[in-house]
């Protein structure tokens, strides 16, 4: 069974840092691109960024709103993806989800499995 | 990259059909056949309902269908049921660097 479990959320002051983790199981983590998506309370989904697999050089990409402040990494030996968030702003307050991009023999698609999310609150 | 545009809300009676539009640009919706749709109930994680514009993952009822014309994608729910009441989000691939962009979200109400 595919499972994604986020952790590491909490309360942090503006300008502070936080590192989220996404522990994966039930699939070949090393071969999958992993994405982070966030959702502020009462708002819509926002794509945050992704990291590709080793075969794709662990390439990363980020939304303009977080570029230069957030960094995505992964440890395939631990089946875990990370989201390092620096210089946090109040507008970064949201539930953060991790999800995978799955590729079958015929197609690739985002978000067939999601974690339960972890809440990040940026406030003084 | 701006969010894709969806109507804020749509509604219908049980058994009726509703259609949700998702308008982007030639750089996202119009440029790729990689539009997906997600259902989200309050307090829950999103659930994939449609991928590659019109394909349904295993387990998703065939009441849900997707299509695309130009820069606008659509999700149609036929034979509306009470459990379909939820928020729905479209999402499109937008190239190697931008990667993905979500829609603004639509609340579906079953009257």
PDB file of N, CA, C and O in Angstrom, chain B residues 8-73:
ATOM      1  N   UNK B   8     -16.233  30.015  -9.202  1.00  0.00           N
ATOM      2  CA  UNK B   8     -16.148  29.860  -7.757  1.00  0.00           C
ATOM      3  C   UNK B   8     -17.054  28.732  -7.261  1.00  0.00           C
ATOM      4  O   UNK B   8     -16.669  27.985  -6.353  1.00  0.00           O
ATOM      5  N   UNK B   9     -18.237  28.592  -7.887  1.00  0.00           N
ATOM      6  CA  UNK B   9     -19.166  27.562  -7.444  1.00  0.00           C
ATOM      7  C   UNK B   9     -20.086  27.132  -8.572  1.00  0.00           C
ATOM      8  O   UNK B   9     -20.357  27.910  -9.501  1.00  0.00           O
ATOM      9  N   UNK B  10     -20.549  25.911  -8.494  1.00  0.00           N
ATOM     10  CA  UNK B  10     -21.593  25.380  -9.361  1.00  0.00           C
ATOM     11  C   UNK B  10     -22.488  24.525  -8.499  1.00  0.00           C
ATOM     12  O   UNK B  10     -22.069  24.014  -7.462  1.00  0.00           O
ATOM     13  N   UNK B  11     -23.727  24.350  -8.932  1.00  0.00           N
ATOM     14  CA  UNK B  11     -24.649  23.539  -8.150  1.00  0.00           C
ATOM     15  C   UNK B  11     -25.603  22.798  -9.062  1.00  0.00           C
ATOM     16  O   UNK B  11     -25.827  23.176 -10.224  1.00  0.00           O
ATOM     17  N   UNK B  12     -26.167  21.723  -8.529  1.00  0.00           N
ATOM     18  CA  UNK B  12     -27.129  20.945  -9.277  1.00  0.00           C
ATOM     19  C   UNK B  12     -27.891  20.021  -8.353  1.00  0.00           C
ATOM     20  O   UNK B  12     -27.447  19.740  -7.237  1.00  0.00           O
ATOM     21  N   UNK B  13     -29.011  19.559  -8.823  1.00  0.00           N
ATOM     22  CA  UNK B  13     -29.836  18.629  -8.043  1.00  0.00           C
ATOM     23  C   UNK B  13     -29.336  17.214  -8.269  1.00  0.00           C
ATOM     24  O   UNK B  13     -28.670  16.934  -9.286  1.00  0.00           O
ATOM     25  N   UNK B  14     -29.640  16.318  -7.342  1.00  0.00           N
ATOM     26  CA  UNK B  14     -29.250  14.917  -7.546  1.00  0.00           C
ATOM     27  C   UNK B  14     -29.742  14.386  -8.884  1.00  0.00           C
ATOM     28  O   UNK B  14     -30.893  14.636  -9.277  1.00  0.00           O
ATOM     29  N   UNK B  15     -28.850  13.680  -9.585  1.00  0.00           N
ATOM     30  CA  UNK B  15     -29.199  13.131 -10.886  1.00  0.00           C
ATOM     31  C   UNK B  15     -28.877  14.042 -12.055  1.00  0.00           C
ATOM     32  O   UNK B  15     -28.788  13.570 -13.198  1.00  0.00           O
ATOM     33  N   UNK B  16     -28.712  15.328 -11.788  1.00  0.00           N
ATOM     34  CA  UNK B  16     -28.380  16.263 -12.856  1.00  0.00           C
ATOM     35  C   UNK B  16     -26.888  16.201 -13.189  1.00  0.00           C
ATOM     36  O   UNK B  16     -26.112  15.522 -12.522  1.00  0.00           O
ATOM     37  N   UNK B  17     -26.523  16.940 -14.230  1.00  0.00           N
ATOM     38  CA  UNK B  17     -25.117  17.051 -14.623  1.00  0.00           C
ATOM     39  C   UNK B  17     -24.619  18.468 -14.365  1.00  0.00           C
ATOM     40  O   UNK B  17     -25.378  19.429 -14.533  1.00  0.00           O
ATOM     41  N   UNK B  18     -23.365  18.569 -13.955  1.00  0.00           N
ATOM     42  CA  UNK B  18     -22.729  19.876 -13.825  1.00  0.00           C
ATOM     43  C   UNK B  18     -21.378  19.827 -14.540  1.00  0.00           C
ATOM     44  O   UNK B  18     -20.752  18.763 -14.611  1.00  0.00           O
ATOM     45  N   UNK B  19     -20.969  20.966 -15.047  1.00  0.00           N
ATOM     46  CA  UNK B  19     -19.686  21.063 -15.744  1.00  0.00           C
ATOM     47  C   UNK B  19     -18.877  22.208 -15.146  1.00  0.00           C
ATOM     48  O   UNK B  19     -19.393  23.307 -14.939  1.00  0.00           O
ATOM     49  N   UNK B  20     -17.620  21.923 -14.864  1.00  0.00           N
ATOM     50  CA  UNK B  20     -16.705  22.919 -14.305  1.00  0.00           C
ATOM     51  C   UNK B  20     -15.653  23.248 -15.360  1.00  0.00           C
ATOM     52  O   UNK B  20     -15.028  22.341 -15.916  1.00  0.00           O
ATOM     53  N   UNK B  21     -15.467  24.505 -15.633  1.00  0.00           N
ATOM     54  CA  UNK B  21     -14.467  24.915 -16.609  1.00  0.00           C
ATOM     55  C   UNK B  21     -13.159  25.283 -15.918  1.00  0.00           C
ATOM     56  O   UNK B  21     -13.134  25.616 -14.730  1.00  0.00           O
ATOM     57  N   UNK B  22     -12.093  25.238 -16.686  1.00  0.00           N
ATOM     58  CA  UNK B  22     -10.753  25.528 -16.187  1.00  0.00           C
ATOM     59  C   UNK B  22      -9.991  26.206 -17.322  1.00  0.00           C
ATOM     60  O   UNK B  22      -9.606  25.551 -18.296  1.00  0.00           O
ATOM     61  N   UNK B  23      -9.802  27.498 -17.207  1.00  0.00           N
ATOM     62  CA  UNK B  23      -9.214  28.259 -18.304  1.00  0.00           C
ATOM     63  C   UNK B  23      -7.787  28.675 -17.994  1.00  0.00           C
ATOM     64  O   UNK B  23      -7.518  29.272 -16.947  1.00  0.00           O
ATOM     65  N   UNK B  24      -6.898  28.347 -18.915  1.00  0.00           N
ATOM     66  CA  UNK B  24      -5.504  28.716 -18.780  1.00  0.00           C
ATOM     67  C   UNK B  24      -5.004  29.440 -20.008  1.00  0.00           C
ATOM     68  O   UNK B  24      -5.737  30.265 -20.577  1.00  0.00           O
ATOM     69  N   UNK B  25      -3.799  29.114 -20.387  1.00  0.00           N
ATOM     70  CA  UNK B  25      -3.181  29.754 -21.551  1.00  0.00           C
ATOM     71  C   UNK B  25      -2.542  28.696 -22.441  1.00  0.00           C
ATOM     72  O   UNK B  25      -2.562  27.501 -22.120  1.00  0.00           O
ATOM     73  N   UNK B  26      -1.938  29.147 -23.520  1.00  0.00           N
ATOM     74  CA  UNK B  26      -1.246  28.229 -24.418  1.00  0.00           C
ATOM     75  C   UNK B  26       0.032  27.678 -23.783  1.00  0.00           C
ATOM     76  O   UNK B  26       0.621  26.733 -24.305  1.00  0.00           O
ATOM     77  N   UNK B  27       0.447  28.260 -22.659  1.00  0.00           N
ATOM     78  CA  UNK B  27       1.651  27.788 -21.957  1.00  0.00           C
ATOM     79  C   UNK B  27       1.347  26.671 -20.975  1.00  0.00           C
ATOM     80  O   UNK B  27       2.268  26.042 -20.453  1.00  0.00           O
ATOM     81  N   UNK B  28       0.076  26.451 -20.699  1.00  0.00           N
ATOM     82  CA  UNK B  28      -0.275  25.367 -19.766  1.00  0.00           C
ATOM     83  C   UNK B  28      -1.390  24.507 -20.368  1.00  0.00           C
ATOM     84  O   UNK B  28      -1.101  23.564 -21.096  1.00  0.00           O
ATOM     85  N   UNK B  29      -2.643  24.820 -20.087  1.00  0.00           N
ATOM     86  CA  UNK B  29      -3.749  23.971 -20.557  1.00  0.00           C
ATOM     87  C   UNK B  29      -3.694  23.749 -22.062  1.00  0.00           C
ATOM     88  O   UNK B  29      -3.831  22.607 -22.544  1.00  0.00           O
ATOM     89  N   UNK B  30      -3.512  24.807 -22.805  1.00  0.00           N
ATOM     90  CA  UNK B  30      -3.534  24.697 -24.261  1.00  0.00           C
ATOM     91  C   UNK B  30      -2.304  24.055 -24.865  1.00  0.00           C
ATOM     92  O   UNK B  30      -2.336  23.614 -26.021  1.00  0.00           O
ATOM     93  N   UNK B  31      -1.217  23.997 -24.094  1.00  0.00           N
ATOM     94  CA  UNK B  31       0.040  23.508 -24.639  1.00  0.00           C
ATOM     95  C   UNK B  31       0.326  22.039 -24.400  1.00  0.00           C
ATOM     96  O   UNK B  31       1.223  21.468 -25.027  1.00  0.00           O
ATOM     97  N   UNK B  32      -0.419  21.450 -23.490  1.00  0.00           N
ATOM     98  CA  UNK B  32      -0.159  20.053 -23.128  1.00  0.00           C
ATOM     99  C   UNK B  32      -1.466  19.318 -22.850  1.00  0.00           C
ATOM    100  O   UNK B  32      -2.431  19.908 -22.379  1.00  0.00           O
ATOM    101  N   UNK B  33      -1.468  18.034 -23.128  1.00  0.00           N
ATOM    102  CA  UNK B  33      -2.636  17.206 -22.767  1.00  0.00           C
ATOM    103  C   UNK B  33      -2.409  16.562 -21.403  1.00  0.00           C
ATOM    104  O   UNK B  33      -2.603  15.360 -21.222  1.00  0.00           O
ATOM    105  N   UNK B  34      -1.988  17.395 -20.457  1.00  0.00           N
ATOM    106  CA  UNK B  34      -1.678  16.926 -19.107  1.00  0.00           C
ATOM    107  C   UNK B  34      -2.490  17.716 -18.093  1.00  0.00           C
ATOM    108  O   UNK B  34      -1.951  18.330 -17.183  1.00  0.00           O
ATOM    109  N   UNK B  35      -3.806  17.670 -18.265  1.00  0.00           N
ATOM    110  CA  UNK B  35      -4.704  18.308 -17.309  1.00  0.00           C
ATOM    111  C   UNK B  35      -5.271  17.236 -16.393  1.00  0.00           C
ATOM    112  O   UNK B  35      -5.702  16.171 -16.850  1.00  0.00           O
ATOM    113  N   UNK B  36      -5.250  17.506 -15.108  1.00  0.00           N
ATOM    114  CA  UNK B  36      -5.826  16.587 -14.142  1.00  0.00           C
ATOM    115  C   UNK B  36      -6.837  17.332 -13.266  1.00  0.00           C
ATOM    116  O   UNK B  36      -6.834  18.567 -13.204  1.00  0.00           O
ATOM    117  N   UNK B  37      -7.694  16.570 -12.630  1.00  0.00           N
ATOM    118  CA  UNK B  37      -8.734  17.122 -11.756  1.00  0.00           C
ATOM    119  C   UNK B  37      -8.697  16.393 -10.421  1.00  0.00           C
ATOM    120  O   UNK B  37      -8.510  15.171 -10.372  1.00  0.00           O
ATOM    121  N   UNK B  38      -8.901  17.159  -9.343  1.00  0.00           N
ATOM    122  CA  UNK B  38      -8.870  16.621  -7.996  1.00  0.00           C
ATOM    123  C   UNK B  38     -10.144  17.015  -7.253  1.00  0.00           C
ATOM    124  O   UNK B  38     -10.641  18.133  -7.404  1.00  0.00           O
ATOM    125  N   UNK B  39     -10.626  16.079  -6.462  1.00  0.00           N
ATOM    126  CA  UNK B  39     -11.767  16.309  -5.567  1.00  0.00           C
ATOM    127  C   UNK B  39     -11.224  16.444  -4.154  1.00  0.00           C
ATOM    128  O   UNK B  39     -10.360  15.665  -3.748  1.00  0.00           O
ATOM    129  N   UNK B  40     -11.728  17.410  -3.417  1.00  0.00           N
ATOM    130  CA  UNK B  40     -11.284  17.571  -2.035  1.00  0.00           C
ATOM    131  C   UNK B  40     -12.469  17.829  -1.118  1.00  0.00           C
ATOM    132  O   UNK B  40     -13.168  18.834  -1.257  1.00  0.00           O
ATOM    133  N   UNK B  41     -12.672  16.929  -0.181  1.00  0.00           N
ATOM    134  CA  UNK B  41     -13.667  17.131   0.853  1.00  0.00           C
ATOM    135  C   UNK B  41     -13.029  17.892   2.015  1.00  0.00           C
ATOM    136  O   UNK B  41     -11.796  17.821   2.199  1.00  0.00           O
ATOM    137  N   UNK B  42     -13.836  18.605   2.800  1.00  0.00           N
ATOM    138  CA  UNK B  42     -13.293  19.425   3.890  1.00  0.00           C
ATOM    139  C   UNK B  42     -12.394  18.635   4.834  1.00  0.00           C
ATOM    140  O   UNK B  42     -12.757  17.547   5.290  1.00  0.00           O
ATOM    141  N   UNK B  43     -11.219  19.179   5.074  1.00  0.00           N
ATOM    142  CA  UNK B  43     -10.293  18.561   6.008  1.00  0.00           C
ATOM    143  C   UNK B  43      -9.555  17.353   5.468  1.00  0.00           C
ATOM    144  O   UNK B  43      -8.809  16.700   6.220  1.00  0.00           O
ATOM    145  N   UNK B  44      -9.764  17.038   4.202  1.00  0.00           N
ATOM    146  CA  UNK B  44      -9.140  15.848   3.610  1.00  0.00           C
ATOM    147  C   UNK B  44      -8.117  16.241   2.543  1.00  0.00           C
ATOM    148  O   UNK B  44      -8.125  17.357   2.030  1.00  0.00           O
ATOM    149  N   UNK B  45      -7.245  15.292   2.215  1.00  0.00           N
ATOM    150  CA  UNK B  45      -6.298  15.501   1.132  1.00  0.00           C
ATOM    151  C   UNK B  45      -7.033  15.396  -0.216  1.00  0.00           C
ATOM    152  O   UNK B  45      -8.080  14.746  -0.308  1.00  0.00           O
ATOM    153  N   UNK B  46      -6.496  16.034  -1.235  1.00  0.00           N
ATOM    154  CA  UNK B  46      -7.112  15.917  -2.564  1.00  0.00           C
ATOM    155  C   UNK B  46      -7.097  14.483  -3.062  1.00  0.00           C
ATOM    156  O   UNK B  46      -6.246  13.671  -2.679  1.00  0.00           O
ATOM    157  N   UNK B  47      -8.063  14.176  -3.951  1.00  0.00           N
ATOM    158  CA  UNK B  47      -8.154  12.852  -4.572  1.00  0.00           C
ATOM    159  C   UNK B  47      -8.157  13.042  -6.076  1.00  0.00           C
ATOM    160  O   UNK B  47      -8.936  13.833  -6.613  1.00  0.00           O
ATOM    161  N   UNK B  48      -7.293  12.309  -6.766  1.00  0.00           N
ATOM    162  CA  UNK B  48      -7.214  12.385  -8.216  1.00  0.00           C
ATOM    163  C   UNK B  48      -8.455  11.768  -8.851  1.00  0.00           C
ATOM    164  O   UNK B  48      -8.788  10.606  -8.580  1.00  0.00           O
ATOM    165  N   UNK B  49      -9.127  12.539  -9.726  1.00  0.00           N
ATOM    166  CA  UNK B  49     -10.336  12.070 -10.384  1.00  0.00           C
ATOM    167  C   UNK B  49     -10.143  11.857 -11.886  1.00  0.00           C
ATOM    168  O   UNK B  49     -10.749  10.976 -12.482  1.00  0.00           O
ATOM    169  N   UNK B  50      -9.329  12.704 -12.494  1.00  0.00           N
ATOM    170  CA  UNK B  50      -9.078  12.664 -13.942  1.00  0.00           C
ATOM    171  C   UNK B  50      -7.615  13.022 -14.182  1.00  0.00           C
ATOM    172  O   UNK B  50      -7.074  13.920 -13.514  1.00  0.00           O
ATOM    173  N   UNK B  51      -6.972  12.345 -15.123  1.00  0.00           N
ATOM    174  CA  UNK B  51      -5.631  12.740 -15.535  1.00  0.00           C
ATOM    175  C   UNK B  51      -5.548  12.681 -17.060  1.00  0.00           C
ATOM    176  O   UNK B  51      -6.407  12.087 -17.714  1.00  0.00           O
ATOM    177  N   UNK B  52      -4.511  13.281 -17.611  1.00  0.00           N
ATOM    178  CA  UNK B  52      -4.351  13.339 -19.065  1.00  0.00           C
ATOM    179  C   UNK B  52      -5.648  13.772 -19.751  1.00  0.00           C
ATOM    180  O   UNK B  52      -6.079  13.150 -20.736  1.00  0.00           O
ATOM    181  N   UNK B  53      -6.256  14.811 -19.237  1.00  0.00           N
ATOM    182  CA  UNK B  53      -7.481  15.447 -19.755  1.00  0.00           C
ATOM    183  C   UNK B  53      -8.736  14.630 -19.520  1.00  0.00           C
ATOM    184  O   UNK B  53      -9.756  15.164 -19.066  1.00  0.00           O
ATOM    185  N   UNK B  54      -8.686  13.328 -19.840  1.00  0.00           N
ATOM    186  CA  UNK B  54      -9.946  12.569 -19.849  1.00  0.00           C
ATOM    187  C   UNK B  54      -9.846  11.153 -19.300  1.00  0.00           C
ATOM    188  O   UNK B  54     -10.808  10.387 -19.411  1.00  0.00           O
ATOM    189  N   UNK B  55      -8.714  10.772 -18.732  1.00  0.00           N
ATOM    190  CA  UNK B  55      -8.553   9.409 -18.233  1.00  0.00           C
ATOM    191  C   UNK B  55      -8.924   9.330 -16.755  1.00  0.00           C
ATOM    192  O   UNK B  55      -8.612  10.228 -15.978  1.00  0.00           O
ATOM    193  N   UNK B  56      -9.583   8.246 -16.386  1.00  0.00           N
ATOM    194  CA  UNK B  56      -9.992   8.043 -15.001  1.00  0.00           C
ATOM    195  C   UNK B  56      -9.115   6.997 -14.323  1.00  0.00           C
ATOM    196  O   UNK B  56      -8.935   5.902 -14.856  1.00  0.00           O
ATOM    197  N   UNK B  57      -8.588   7.320 -13.141  1.00  0.00           N
ATOM    198  CA  UNK B  57      -7.860   6.289 -12.375  1.00  0.00           C
ATOM    199  C   UNK B  57      -8.826   5.179 -11.976  1.00  0.00           C
ATOM    200  O   UNK B  57     -10.052   5.386 -11.912  1.00  0.00           O
ATOM    201  N   UNK B  58      -8.278   4.033 -11.697  1.00  0.00           N
ATOM    202  CA  UNK B  58      -9.080   2.922 -11.235  1.00  0.00           C
ATOM    203  C   UNK B  58      -9.874   3.318  -9.996  1.00  0.00           C
ATOM    204  O   UNK B  58      -9.332   3.932  -9.070  1.00  0.00           O
ATOM    205  N   UNK B  59     -11.148   2.983  -9.983  1.00  0.00           N
ATOM    206  CA  UNK B  59     -11.986   3.257  -8.821  1.00  0.00           C
ATOM    207  C   UNK B  59     -12.805   4.534  -8.918  1.00  0.00           C
ATOM    208  O   UNK B  59     -13.718   4.735  -8.110  1.00  0.00           O
ATOM    209  N   UNK B  60     -12.488   5.395  -9.857  1.00  0.00           N
ATOM    210  CA  UNK B  60     -13.270   6.626 -10.022  1.00  0.00           C
ATOM    211  C   UNK B  60     -14.481   6.325 -10.899  1.00  0.00           C
ATOM    212  O   UNK B  60     -14.340   5.764 -11.993  1.00  0.00           O
ATOM    213  N   UNK B  61     -15.680   6.673 -10.423  1.00  0.00           N
ATOM    214  CA  UNK B  61     -16.900   6.362 -11.194  1.00  0.00           C
ATOM    215  C   UNK B  61     -16.879   7.005 -12.575  1.00  0.00           C
ATOM    216  O   UNK B  61     -16.344   8.105 -12.757  1.00  0.00           O
ATOM    217  N   UNK B  62     -17.520   6.323 -13.543  1.00  0.00           N
ATOM    218  CA  UNK B  62     -17.542   6.858 -14.899  1.00  0.00           C
ATOM    219  C   UNK B  62     -18.508   8.038 -15.032  1.00  0.00           C
ATOM    220  O   UNK B  62     -18.678   8.585 -16.131  1.00  0.00           O
ATOM    221  N   UNK B  63     -19.102   8.450 -13.908  1.00  0.00           N
ATOM    222  CA  UNK B  63     -19.915   9.676 -13.905  1.00  0.00           C
ATOM    223  C   UNK B  63     -19.028  10.909 -14.094  1.00  0.00           C
ATOM    224  O   UNK B  63     -19.506  11.983 -14.445  1.00  0.00           O
ATOM    225  N   UNK B  64     -17.756  10.718 -13.827  1.00  0.00           N
ATOM    226  CA  UNK B  64     -16.789  11.817 -13.948  1.00  0.00           C
ATOM    227  C   UNK B  64     -16.083  11.705 -15.305  1.00  0.00           C
ATOM    228  O   UNK B  64     -15.539  10.661 -15.643  1.00  0.00           O
ATOM    229  N   UNK B  65     -16.108  12.803 -16.058  1.00  0.00           N
ATOM    230  CA  UNK B  65     -15.455  12.804 -17.359  1.00  0.00           C
ATOM    231  C   UNK B  65     -14.774  14.148 -17.601  1.00  0.00           C
ATOM    232  O   UNK B  65     -15.189  15.172 -17.061  1.00  0.00           O
ATOM    233  N   UNK B  66     -13.730  14.107 -18.402  1.00  0.00           N
ATOM    234  CA  UNK B  66     -12.979  15.318 -18.678  1.00  0.00           C
ATOM    235  C   UNK B  66     -12.797  15.536 -20.160  1.00  0.00           C
ATOM    236  O   UNK B  66     -12.830  14.589 -20.956  1.00  0.00           O
ATOM    237  N   UNK B  67     -12.596  16.796 -20.520  1.00  0.00           N
ATOM    238  CA  UNK B  67     -12.372  17.150 -21.918  1.00  0.00           C
ATOM    239  C   UNK B  67     -11.564  18.437 -21.976  1.00  0.00           C
ATOM    240  O   UNK B  67     -11.330  19.089 -20.955  1.00  0.00           O
ATOM    241  N   UNK B  68     -11.147  18.796 -23.188  1.00  0.00           N
ATOM    242  CA  UNK B  68     -10.377  20.032 -23.366  1.00  0.00           C
ATOM    243  C   UNK B  68     -10.610  20.575 -24.762  1.00  0.00           C
ATOM    244  O   UNK B  68     -10.699  19.815 -25.731  1.00  0.00           O
ATOM    245  N   UNK B  69     -10.692  21.893 -24.830  1.00  0.00           N
ATOM    246  CA  UNK B  69     -10.771  22.577 -26.109  1.00  0.00           C
ATOM    247  C   UNK B  69      -9.945  23.849 -26.013  1.00  0.00           C
ATOM    248  O   UNK B  69     -10.252  24.734 -25.212  1.00  0.00           O
ATOM    249  N   UNK B  70      -8.894  23.903 -26.795  1.00  0.00           N
ATOM    250  CA  UNK B  70      -8.026  25.079 -26.746  1.00  0.00           C
ATOM    251  C   UNK B  70      -7.408  25.245 -25.369  1.00  0.00           C
ATOM    252  O   UNK B  70      -6.809  24.327 -24.817  1.00  0.00           O
ATOM    253  N   UNK B  71      -7.580  26.434 -24.799  1.00  0.00           N
ATOM    254  CA  UNK B  71      -6.991  26.734 -23.496  1.00  0.00           C
ATOM    255  C   UNK B  71      -7.928  26.444 -22.333  1.00  0.00           C
ATOM    256  O   UNK B  71      -7.634  26.827 -21.186  1.00  0.00           O
ATOM    257  N   UNK B  72      -9.047  25.796 -22.600  1.00  0.00           N
ATOM    258  CA  UNK B  72     -10.030  25.507 -21.548  1.00  0.00           C
ATOM    259  C   UNK B  72     -10.294  24.008 -21.423  1.00  0.00           C
ATOM    260  O   UNK B  72     -10.620  23.344 -22.401  1.00  0.00           O
ATOM    261  N   UNK B  73     -10.143  23.517 -20.194  1.00  0.00           N
ATOM    262  CA  UNK B  73     -10.483  22.139 -19.880  1.00  0.00           C
ATOM    263  C   UNK B  73     -11.788  22.128 -19.092  1.00  0.00           C
ATOM    264  O   UNK B  73     -12.166  23.142 -18.495  1.00  0.00           O
TER     265      UNK B  73
END
